[in-house]
Coordinates of C-alpha atoms in Angstrom, one line a residue:
Chain A
X1 CA -43.7 9.3 -18.3
X2 CA -43.1 6.4 -20.5
X3 CA -40.8 3.5 -20.2
X4 CA -38.4 4.7 -22.8
X5 CA -37.9 7.9 -20.8
X6 CA -37.0 5.9 -17.7
X7 CA -34.6 3.6 -19.8
X8 CA -33.0 6.8 -21.2
X9 CA -32.5 8.2 -17.8
X10 CA -31.0 4.9 -16.5
X11 CA -28.6 4.8 -19.4
X12 CA -27.5 8.4 -18.9
X13 CA -27.0 7.7 -15.3
X14 CA -24.9 4.6 -15.9
X15 CA -22.8 6.4 -18.5
X16 CA -22.0 9.5 -16.2
X17 CA -21.8 7.0 -13.2
X18 CA -19.2 5.0 -14.9
X19 CA -17.0 8.1 -15.2
X20 CA -17.7 9.0 -11.6
X21 CA -16.6 5.4 -10.8
X22 CA -13.3 5.9 -12.7
X23 CA -12.5 9.2 -11.0
X24 CA -13.5 7.8 -7.6
X25 CA -11.2 4.9 -8.1
X26 CA -8.3 7.3 -8.5
X27 CA -9.4 8.9 -5.3
X28 CA -9.6 5.6 -3.5
X29 CA -6.2 4.4 -4.7
X30 CA -4.6 7.6 -3.3
X31 CA -6.5 7.3 0.0
X32 CA -5.7 3.6 0.4
X33 CA -2.0 3.8 -0.1
X34 CA -1.1 7.2 1.3
X35 CA -4.0 7.9 3.6
X36 CA -4.5 11.3 2.1
X37 CA -7.8 12.6 0.7
X38 CA -7.1 14.2 -2.8
X39 CA -9.4 17.1 -3.2
X40 CA -7.7 17.9 -6.5
X41 CA -9.1 14.9 -8.2
X42 CA -11.6 17.0 -10.3
X43 CA -8.8 19.2 -11.4
X44 CA -6.8 16.2 -12.6
X45 CA -9.9 15.4 -14.7
X46 CA -9.8 19.0 -16.2
X47 CA -6.2 18.8 -16.8
X48 CA -6.8 15.6 -18.9
X49 CA -9.7 17.1 -20.9
X50 CA -7.9 20.4 -21.6
X51 CA -4.6 18.9 -22.6
X52 CA -6.2 16.5 -25.0
X53 CA -8.3 19.3 -26.4
X54 CA -5.1 21.4 -26.8
X55 CA -3.2 18.6 -28.5
X56 CA -6.1 18.0 -30.9
X57 CA -6.9 21.6 -31.8
X58 CA -3.7 23.6 -31.6
X59 CA -1.3 20.8 -32.7
X60 CA -4.0 19.3 -34.8
X61 CA -3.0 15.8 -33.7
X62 CA -5.3 12.8 -34.4
X63 CA -7.0 11.5 -31.3
X64 CA -4.8 8.3 -31.5
X65 CA -1.7 10.5 -30.9
X66 CA -3.3 13.1 -28.6
X67 CA -4.7 10.6 -26.2
X68 CA -1.5 8.8 -25.4
X69 CA 0.2 12.2 -25.1
X70 CA -2.4 13.3 -22.6
X71 CA -1.9 10.1 -20.5
X72 CA 1.9 10.6 -20.5
X73 CA 1.5 14.3 -19.5
X74 CA -0.9 13.5 -16.7
X75 CA 1.2 10.5 -15.5
X76 CA 4.2 12.8 -15.3
X77 CA 2.1 15.5 -13.6
X78 CA 0.9 13.0 -10.9
X79 CA 4.5 11.9 -10.2
X80 CA 5.7 15.5 -10.1
X81 CA 3.0 16.6 -7.7
X82 CA 3.8 13.7 -5.4
X83 CA 7.4 14.4 -5.5
X84 CA 7.3 18.2 -5.1
X85 CA 4.2 18.8 -3.2
X86 CA 3.4 15.8 -1.1
X87 CA 6.7 14.1 -0.3
X88 CA 7.9 17.0 1.8
X89 CA 4.7 16.5 3.9
X90 CA 5.5 12.9 4.7
X91 CA 4.7 12.3 8.4
X92 CA 2.6 15.5 8.7
X93 CA -0.9 15.2 10.0
X94 CA -3.5 14.1 7.4
X95 CA -5.3 17.4 7.7
X96 CA -2.2 19.3 6.4
X97 CA -2.1 17.0 3.4
X98 CA -5.7 17.5 2.6
X99 CA -5.3 21.3 2.9
X100 CA -2.4 21.0 0.5
X101 CA -4.5 19.1 -2.1
X102 CA -7.1 21.9 -1.8
X103 CA -4.4 24.4 -2.6
X104 CA -3.2 22.2 -5.4
X105 CA -6.8 22.1 -6.8
X106 CA -6.8 26.0 -6.8
X107 CA -3.4 26.1 -8.4
X108 CA -4.3 23.7 -11.2
X109 CA -7.6 25.4 -11.9
X110 CA -6.1 28.8 -12.1
X111 CA -3.4 27.5 -14.3
X112 CA -6.0 26.1 -16.7
X113 CA -7.9 29.3 -16.7
X114 CA -4.6 31.2 -17.5
X115 CA -3.9 29.0 -20.4
X116 CA -7.3 28.3 -21.8
X117 CA -9.6 31.1 -20.6
X118 CA -12.9 30.6 -19.0
X119 CA -15.0 30.3 -22.2
X120 CA -16.7 27.0 -23.0
X121 CA -14.5 25.2 -25.5
X122 CA -15.9 22.9 -28.0
X123 CA -14.5 19.4 -27.8
X124 CA -13.6 17.7 -31.0
X125 CA -16.0 15.1 -32.0
X126 CA -14.5 11.7 -31.3
X127 CA -17.4 9.5 -32.0
X128 CA -19.9 9.4 -34.8
X129 CA -22.9 11.4 -33.9
X130 CA -25.5 9.0 -35.2
X131 CA -27.1 7.2 -32.3
X132 CA -27.5 3.4 -32.1
X133 CA -30.7 1.8 -31.2
X134 CA -30.5 -0.3 -28.1
X135 CA -33.8 -2.0 -28.2
X136 CA -36.2 0.9 -28.2
X137 CA -33.9 3.5 -26.8
X138 CA -31.5 5.5 -29.1
X139 CA -28.1 5.7 -27.5
X140 CA -25.3 7.9 -28.6
X141 CA -22.2 6.0 -29.8
X142 CA -20.1 8.2 -27.4
X143 CA -22.0 6.8 -24.5
X144 CA -21.3 3.1 -25.7
X145 CA -17.6 3.8 -26.3
X146 CA -17.3 5.6 -22.9
X147 CA -18.8 2.8 -20.9
X148 CA -16.8 0.2 -22.8
X149 CA -13.6 2.2 -22.2
X150 CA -14.3 2.6 -18.5
X151 CA -15.1 -1.1 -18.1
X152 CA -11.9 -2.2 -19.9
X153 CA -9.9 0.2 -17.8
X154 CA -11.3 -0.7 -14.5
X155 CA -10.9 -4.4 -15.3
X156 CA -7.3 -3.7 -16.2
X157 CA -6.8 -1.9 -12.9
X158 CA -8.5 -4.8 -11.0
X159 CA -6.1 -7.2 -12.6
X160 CA -3.1 -5.0 -12.0
X161 CA -3.9 -4.9 -8.3
X162 CA -4.6 -8.6 -8.1
X163 CA -1.8 -10.1 -10.1
X164 CA 1.0 -7.8 -10.8
X165 CA 4.0 -7.2 -8.6
X166 CA 3.5 -3.6 -8.4
X167 CA -0.1 -4.1 -7.6
X168 CA 0.8 -6.4 -4.9
X169 CA 3.4 -3.9 -3.5
X170 CA 0.7 -1.2 -3.6
X171 CA -1.8 -3.4 -1.5
X172 CA 1.0 -4.2 0.9
X173 CA 1.8 -0.5 1.3
X174 CA -1.9 0.2 1.8
X175 CA -2.2 -2.5 4.5
X176 CA 0.9 -1.6 6.5
X177 CA 3.6 0.8 5.5
X178 CA 6.2 -0.2 8.0
X179 CA 6.0 -3.8 7.2
X180 CA 6.1 -3.0 3.5
X181 CA 9.3 -1.2 4.1
X182 CA 10.8 -4.2 5.8
X183 CA 9.8 -6.3 2.8
X184 CA 12.0 -4.2 0.6
X185 CA 9.2 -2.2 -1.0
X186 CA 10.1 1.5 -1.6
X187 CA 6.9 3.1 0.0
X188 CA 7.9 6.5 -1.6
X189 CA 7.8 5.0 -5.0
X190 CA 4.5 3.3 -4.3
X191 CA 3.1 6.8 -3.3
X192 CA 4.3 8.2 -6.5
X193 CA 2.7 5.3 -8.4
X194 CA -0.6 5.8 -6.8
X195 CA -0.6 9.6 -7.5
X196 CA 0.4 8.6 -11.1
X197 CA -2.5 6.1 -11.5
X198 CA -5.0 8.6 -9.9
X199 CA -4.0 11.3 -12.2
X200 CA -4.2 9.2 -15.3
X201 CA -7.6 7.6 -14.6
X202 CA -9.0 11.0 -13.8
X203 CA -7.6 12.4 -17.0
X204 CA -9.2 9.6 -19.0
X205 CA -12.4 10.4 -17.3
X206 CA -12.0 14.0 -18.3
X207 CA -11.4 13.1 -22.0
X208 CA -14.4 10.9 -22.0
X209 CA -16.6 13.5 -20.3
X210 CA -15.4 16.1 -22.7
X211 CA -16.2 13.9 -25.7
X212 CA -19.7 12.9 -24.6
X213 CA -20.6 16.5 -23.5
X214 CA -19.1 18.1 -26.6
X215 CA -17.7 21.0 -24.7
X216 CA -15.7 21.7 -21.7
X217 CA -15.4 24.6 -19.3
X218 CA -14.3 25.2 -15.7
X219 CA -17.4 23.5 -14.3
X220 CA -15.8 20.2 -15.2
X221 CA -13.9 20.5 -12.0
X222 CA -17.1 20.1 -10.0
X223 CA -16.8 16.5 -10.8
X224 CA -14.1 16.4 -8.2
X225 CA -16.6 17.3 -5.6
X226 CA -19.1 14.7 -6.8
X227 CA -16.5 12.1 -6.1
X228 CA -16.9 12.7 -2.4
X229 CA -20.5 11.3 -2.2
X230 CA -19.4 8.5 -4.4
X231 CA -16.6 7.4 -2.2
X232 CA -18.4 8.0 1.1
X233 CA -21.2 5.7 -0.3
X234 CA -18.8 3.1 -1.5
X235 CA -16.3 3.3 1.4
X236 CA -13.2 5.4 1.3
X237 CA -10.8 2.4 0.9
X238 CA -12.8 0.2 -1.4
X239 CA -12.3 0.1 -5.2
X240 CA -15.4 -2.1 -5.8
X241 CA -17.2 0.5 -3.5
X242 CA -16.1 3.3 -5.8
X243 CA -17.5 1.5 -8.8
X244 CA -20.8 0.7 -7.2
X245 CA -21.0 4.1 -5.6
X246 CA -20.2 5.8 -8.9
X247 CA -22.9 4.0 -10.8
X248 CA -25.5 4.4 -8.0
X249 CA -24.9 8.2 -7.8
X250 CA -25.0 8.6 -11.5
X251 CA -28.3 6.8 -11.8
X252 CA -29.9 8.5 -8.8
X253 CA -28.8 11.9 -10.1
X254 CA -30.3 11.3 -13.5
X255 CA -33.5 9.8 -12.2
X256 CA -34.2 12.6 -9.8
X257 CA -33.2 15.0 -12.5
X258 CA -35.7 13.5 -14.9
X259 CA -38.6 13.0 -12.5
X260 CA -38.2 15.6 -9.8
X261 CA -36.6 18.6 -11.5
X262 CA -39.7 19.4 -13.6
X263 CA -42.0 19.1 -10.5
X264 CA -39.8 21.1 -8.1
X265 CA -38.4 23.7 -10.6
X266 CA -35.0 22.2 -11.1
X267 CA -31.8 21.9 -9.2
X268 CA -32.6 18.7 -7.5
X269 CA -30.2 16.8 -9.6
X270 CA -27.3 18.8 -8.3
X271 CA -28.3 18.4 -4.7
X272 CA -29.2 14.7 -4.5
X273 CA -25.6 13.3 -4.4
X274 CA -25.0 15.3 -1.3
X275 CA -28.2 14.3 0.3
X276 CA -27.0 10.8 -0.2
X277 CA -23.7 11.8 1.3
X278 CA -25.3 13.1 4.4
X279 CA -27.6 10.1 4.7
X280 CA -24.8 7.6 4.4
X281 CA -22.7 9.4 6.9
X282 CA -25.6 9.2 9.3
X283 CA -26.5 5.6 8.8
X284 CA -23.3 3.9 7.7
X285 CA -20.2 6.0 8.1
X286 CA -17.8 3.5 6.7
X287 CA -19.8 3.3 3.5
X288 CA -21.1 0.1 1.8
X289 CA -17.8 -1.7 1.3
X290 CA -15.5 0.3 3.6
X291 CA -13.3 -1.3 6.1
X292 CA -14.3 -0.7 9.7
X293 CA -11.1 -0.2 11.8
X294 CA -11.0 -3.1 14.2
X295 CA -7.7 -3.7 15.9
X296 CA -6.7 -6.7 18.0
X297 CA -4.9 -5.2 21.0
Chain B
X1 CA 39.2 -14.3 10.2
X2 CA 36.1 -14.2 8.2
X3 CA 33.8 -11.2 8.3
X4 CA 31.0 -11.2 10.8
X5 CA 27.4 -11.6 9.6
X6 CA 26.5 -8.6 11.6
X7 CA 28.6 -6.1 13.5
X8 CA 27.0 -3.7 16.0
X9 CA 29.4 -1.0 17.4
X10 CA 28.6 1.4 20.2
X11 CA 24.9 1.9 19.4
X12 CA 23.1 4.8 21.1
X13 CA 19.4 5.3 20.5
X14 CA 17.1 7.6 22.6
X15 CA 13.6 8.8 22.3
X16 CA 13.4 12.3 23.7
X17 CA 15.2 12.0 27.0
X18 CA 14.7 8.4 27.4
X19 CA 17.6 6.2 26.2
X20 CA 16.6 2.9 24.8
X21 CA 20.2 1.7 23.9
X22 CA 23.4 3.1 25.4
X23 CA 26.6 1.9 23.8
X24 CA 25.7 -1.6 22.8
X25 CA 28.2 -3.6 20.7
X26 CA 28.2 -7.2 19.5
X27 CA 29.1 -9.5 16.6
X28 CA 27.0 -12.2 15.1
X29 CA 29.0 -15.0 13.3
X30 CA 27.8 -16.3 10.0
X31 CA 25.3 -19.1 10.4
X32 CA 24.7 -18.9 14.1
X33 CA 21.6 -18.6 16.1
X34 CA 22.0 -15.5 18.2
X35 CA 19.4 -14.8 20.9
X36 CA 18.9 -11.4 22.5
X37 CA 17.2 -11.6 25.9
X38 CA 16.6 -9.3 28.7
X39 CA 13.8 -8.0 31.0
X40 CA 10.9 -5.9 29.5
X41 CA 12.1 -2.4 28.3
X42 CA 15.7 -3.6 28.0
X43 CA 15.9 -2.3 24.5
X44 CA 15.6 -5.7 22.6
X45 CA 13.0 -4.6 20.1
X46 CA 14.7 -1.3 19.7
X47 CA 17.9 -3.2 18.8
X48 CA 16.1 -5.3 16.2
X49 CA 14.5 -2.0 14.7
X50 CA 17.9 -0.5 14.5
X51 CA 19.2 -3.6 12.6
X52 CA 16.2 -3.6 10.2
X53 CA 16.4 0.1 9.7
X54 CA 13.0 1.2 11.3
X55 CA 14.9 3.1 13.9
X56 CA 17.9 5.3 13.2
X57 CA 20.4 5.2 16.1
X58 CA 21.8 8.6 17.1
X59 CA 25.3 7.1 17.3
X60 CA 27.2 3.9 16.5
X61 CA 27.5 1.7 13.4
X62 CA 25.8 -1.4 12.0
X63 CA 27.6 -3.4 9.4
X64 CA 25.9 -6.3 7.5
X65 CA 28.8 -8.5 6.4
X66 CA 31.2 -6.0 5.0
X67 CA 28.6 -3.5 4.1
X68 CA 28.0 -0.5 6.5
X69 CA 24.1 -0.2 6.6
X70 CA 23.7 2.4 9.4
X71 CA 22.4 5.1 7.1
X72 CA 20.2 2.9 4.7
X73 CA 16.5 2.9 4.8
X74 CA 14.7 -0.3 5.7
X75 CA 13.7 -1.3 2.1
X76 CA 17.3 -1.1 1.0
X77 CA 18.4 -3.3 3.9
X78 CA 15.8 -5.8 3.0
X79 CA 17.3 -5.9 -0.5
X80 CA 20.7 -6.7 0.9
X81 CA 19.2 -9.8 2.6
X82 CA 17.9 -8.8 6.0
X83 CA 14.3 -10.1 6.7
X84 CA 12.3 -9.9 9.9
X85 CA 9.2 -10.8 11.7
X86 CA 7.5 -8.5 14.2
X87 CA 6.6 -8.9 17.8
X88 CA 2.9 -8.0 17.2
X89 CA 2.2 -9.8 14.0
X90 CA 2.5 -7.4 11.1
X91 CA 0.9 -9.2 8.3
X92 CA -1.2 -7.8 5.5
X93 CA -4.4 -8.9 7.1
X94 CA -6.8 -8.6 4.3
X95 CA -4.5 -10.3 1.9
X96 CA -4.4 -14.1 1.4
X97 CA -1.6 -16.2 2.8
X98 CA -0.1 -16.6 -0.6
X99 CA -0.2 -12.9 -1.4
X100 CA 1.5 -12.2 1.9
X101 CA 4.3 -14.5 1.1
X102 CA 4.5 -13.1 -2.5
X103 CA 5.2 -9.7 -1.0
X104 CA 8.3 -11.3 0.6
X105 CA 9.3 -12.4 -2.9
X106 CA 8.9 -8.8 -4.0
X107 CA 12.5 -7.9 -4.0
X108 CA 13.4 -11.0 -6.1
X109 CA 11.3 -10.2 -8.9
X110 CA 13.6 -8.0 -11.0
X111 CA 11.0 -7.1 -13.6
X112 CA 10.4 -3.4 -14.1
X113 CA 7.1 -1.8 -13.5
X114 CA 6.3 -1.3 -17.2
X115 CA 6.9 -4.8 -18.3
X116 CA 5.0 -6.2 -15.4
X117 CA 2.2 -3.7 -16.1
X118 CA 1.9 -5.0 -19.6
X119 CA 2.5 -8.5 -18.6
X120 CA 5.4 -9.0 -21.0
X121 CA 6.8 -12.5 -21.4
X122 CA 9.8 -11.7 -19.2
X123 CA 7.6 -10.6 -16.4
X124 CA 5.5 -13.7 -16.7
X125 CA 8.4 -16.2 -16.5
X126 CA 9.6 -14.3 -13.4
X127 CA 6.1 -14.5 -12.0
X128 CA 6.1 -18.3 -12.5
X129 CA 9.5 -18.6 -10.7
X130 CA 8.1 -16.5 -7.8
X131 CA 5.0 -18.7 -7.4
X132 CA 7.2 -21.8 -7.4
X133 CA 9.4 -20.4 -4.6
X134 CA 6.2 -19.5 -2.6
X135 CA 4.8 -23.0 -3.0
X136 CA 8.1 -24.3 -1.7
X137 CA 7.9 -22.1 1.4
X138 CA 4.2 -22.8 2.0
X139 CA 5.0 -26.6 1.9
X140 CA 8.0 -26.1 4.2
X141 CA 6.0 -24.4 6.8
X142 CA 2.9 -26.6 6.3
X143 CA 0.6 -23.8 5.2
X144 CA -1.0 -25.6 2.3
X145 CA -4.4 -26.0 3.8
X146 CA -4.7 -22.2 4.4
X147 CA -2.9 -20.8 1.3
X148 CA -5.9 -18.9 0.0
X149 CA -7.4 -17.8 3.3
X150 CA -7.2 -14.1 4.2
X151 CA -4.6 -13.9 6.9
X152 CA -6.7 -12.0 9.4
X153 CA -9.0 -14.9 9.9
X154 CA -6.3 -17.4 10.9
X155 CA -5.3 -18.6 14.3
X156 CA -2.6 -16.7 16.1
X157 CA 0.1 -19.5 15.8
X158 CA -0.6 -19.9 12.2
X159 CA -0.3 -16.2 11.5
X160 CA 3.1 -16.3 13.2
X161 CA 4.1 -19.1 10.8
X162 CA 2.8 -17.0 7.8
X163 CA 5.1 -14.2 9.1
X164 CA 8.1 -16.5 9.2
X165 CA 7.1 -17.8 5.7
X166 CA 7.0 -14.3 4.3
X167 CA 10.4 -13.6 5.8
X168 CA 11.8 -16.9 4.3
X169 CA 10.4 -16.2 0.9
X170 CA 12.8 -13.3 0.5
X171 CA 15.6 -15.8 0.9
X172 CA 17.3 -13.8 3.5
X173 CA 21.0 -14.1 4.6
X174 CA 19.9 -12.7 8.0
X175 CA 16.7 -13.3 9.7
X176 CA 15.5 -11.2 12.6
X177 CA 12.8 -12.7 14.7
X178 CA 11.0 -10.7 17.4
X179 CA 9.5 -13.1 19.9
X180 CA 8.6 -15.8 17.4
X181 CA 7.1 -18.0 20.0
X182 CA 5.1 -15.5 22.0
X183 CA 1.6 -16.5 22.7
X184 CA 1.9 -20.0 21.3
X185 CA 0.8 -23.2 22.8
X186 CA 3.5 -25.9 23.3
X187 CA 2.6 -27.7 20.1
X188 CA 2.9 -24.5 18.0
X189 CA 6.2 -23.7 19.8
X190 CA 7.7 -27.1 18.9
X191 CA 6.7 -26.5 15.2
X192 CA 8.3 -23.1 15.3
X193 CA 11.5 -24.3 16.9
X194 CA 11.7 -27.0 14.3
X195 CA 11.2 -24.5 11.5
X196 CA 13.8 -22.1 12.9
X197 CA 16.3 -24.9 13.3
X198 CA 15.6 -26.2 9.8
X199 CA 15.9 -22.7 8.2
X200 CA 19.2 -22.2 10.0
X201 CA 20.6 -25.7 9.2
X202 CA 19.3 -26.3 5.7
X203 CA 19.6 -22.8 4.3
X204 CA 22.5 -21.5 6.4
X205 CA 20.5 -18.5 7.4
X206 CA 21.9 -16.4 10.3
X207 CA 19.3 -15.9 12.9
X208 CA 19.0 -13.1 15.5
X209 CA 16.1 -13.6 17.7
X210 CA 14.4 -12.1 20.7
X211 CA 12.7 -14.6 22.9
X212 CA 11.4 -14.8 26.4
X213 CA 11.1 -18.6 26.6
X214 CA 14.4 -19.3 28.4
X215 CA 14.2 -23.1 27.8
X216 CA 14.1 -22.5 24.1
X217 CA 16.8 -19.9 24.1
X218 CA 19.1 -22.0 26.1
X219 CA 18.4 -25.1 23.8
X220 CA 18.9 -23.6 20.4
X221 CA 21.1 -20.6 20.6
X222 CA 24.8 -20.6 19.9
X223 CA 25.3 -17.2 21.5
X224 CA 23.2 -15.2 23.9
X225 CA 23.3 -11.4 24.5
X226 CA 21.6 -10.0 27.5
X227 CA 20.5 -6.5 27.5
X228 CA 19.2 -4.5 30.6
X229 CA 18.2 -0.8 30.6
X230 CA 19.8 -0.4 27.1
X231 CA 23.1 -1.8 28.1
X232 CA 24.8 -5.2 27.3
X233 CA 25.2 -6.9 30.6
X234 CA 26.4 -10.3 29.3
X235 CA 27.4 -12.0 26.1
X236 CA 28.4 -15.7 25.6
X237 CA 27.2 -19.2 25.2
X238 CA 24.0 -20.1 26.9
X239 CA 25.8 -21.8 29.8
X240 CA 28.1 -18.8 30.4
X241 CA 25.2 -16.5 30.4
X242 CA 23.1 -18.5 32.7
X243 CA 25.7 -18.4 35.4
X244 CA 26.6 -14.7 35.0
X245 CA 25.9 -12.8 38.2
X246 CA 24.8 -9.7 36.3
X247 CA 22.2 -11.7 34.5
X248 CA 20.9 -13.3 37.6
X249 CA 20.7 -9.8 39.2
X250 CA 18.9 -8.3 36.3
X251 CA 16.2 -11.1 36.2
X252 CA 15.8 -11.9 39.9
X253 CA 16.8 -8.6 41.5
X254 CA 19.5 -7.9 44.0
X255 CA 19.7 -9.5 47.4
X256 CA 19.6 -7.1 50.3
X257 CA 22.9 -6.6 51.9

């Protein structure tokens, strides 16, 4: 075990973790503003990857055209899902909403299988394959672009929430829906907006993941499940928590994969996030940055 | 005759079998301070919720100026110029004072989502105007020292003032205040009374307020409406209402025959 190996694992972990962070952010945004847990988050990611792949291979569009198209498609899909599937459930118990997202996940997944089949599809090469030397460690250019992309996106989202009017309205809605309504905020539109943002960021995650893996198949949807340990760790209603949680889970996963899998015969990498999930739930159920509900009565 | 600021006609509201309002009517003249009083459970907050749109009455109509608003959702009424504060402070607790007040400005920023998202010049100019208005309200209510504090950490009386500031920031035509003085000490009350009077006088805002402090109600109201068990039992100037036998009965109980 040398130092380069450790660095390599760390870098892999941070790269994958940054994508977890992105998808988890989408999850947190929906939870914060609407109170629902979206179990179809991983399927949004798959939709993004497959739509981009389809645009690039079947329509032979360059990435510069296929990518915006993918974003537009998923944005529309997010709004449509909120409108058609979730809005009729306004006022229903949270558990019904969660069940519906589970159904939605099945629907999206089957739809993708129907259109694209279950075979692994090669993802077009977006980044030059020659690695760049980062000190002693060779790092693929895809990784660098991916991390840079996620960083820019998360910063943009942060600024959006902090300074834009729509971001302010979203935060107000997340804080107190009735009061937001009295301030002239259309809560329904804010719900639609959060589904839209969640779908788009997940789709971007899907495209990046496709690009750095080189191929996509139905297992991409498992990322949606990975998001659960990430957000439980970070706190269900905290965007910074989603980022820290994502990076942490990514790194832990890769470190255990690198060091423990060879010793224990493999599979530890897949289990570790969920072990973290259980531990966190036992020790600190509201997560690292989650808000504990304290009401002044 | 000019149009009334607010016309309530024959309002019925019930929850399950319990009726909160039964056939209440009244008019609020433009620019007046209109107080709704009554014992606990009289339907005062229900009335305010009907006006702001959080409750939908089963029967009756509400008109804001000439506009019927009975069927409109709360955010549409807010856009027409109805702002409110809540009995139990309903601020966005984790957000700063300034952000809370900015939410009040929400409906004045006419920029569209996309231009704001991309921070186009038009959006930025509007943003500047919003901040200027917010600063004005902050100064008006003396909140300068706490402007960047998260609201949840502030003292009760200050939070009440932030809530008023947020309502004022929307430049309302009609301001609904649900017990603006509740839980305040006398210094805070004086400040609040001054703020209400000044809002009413300087900006010509019509005010409908629920308040339990009879001294204040009698001092500052132009008209007082008394509710009891969901019915209007008296309506008139403070002195008329004070001497009304129904009101005395509702507050003090009936003497044995």
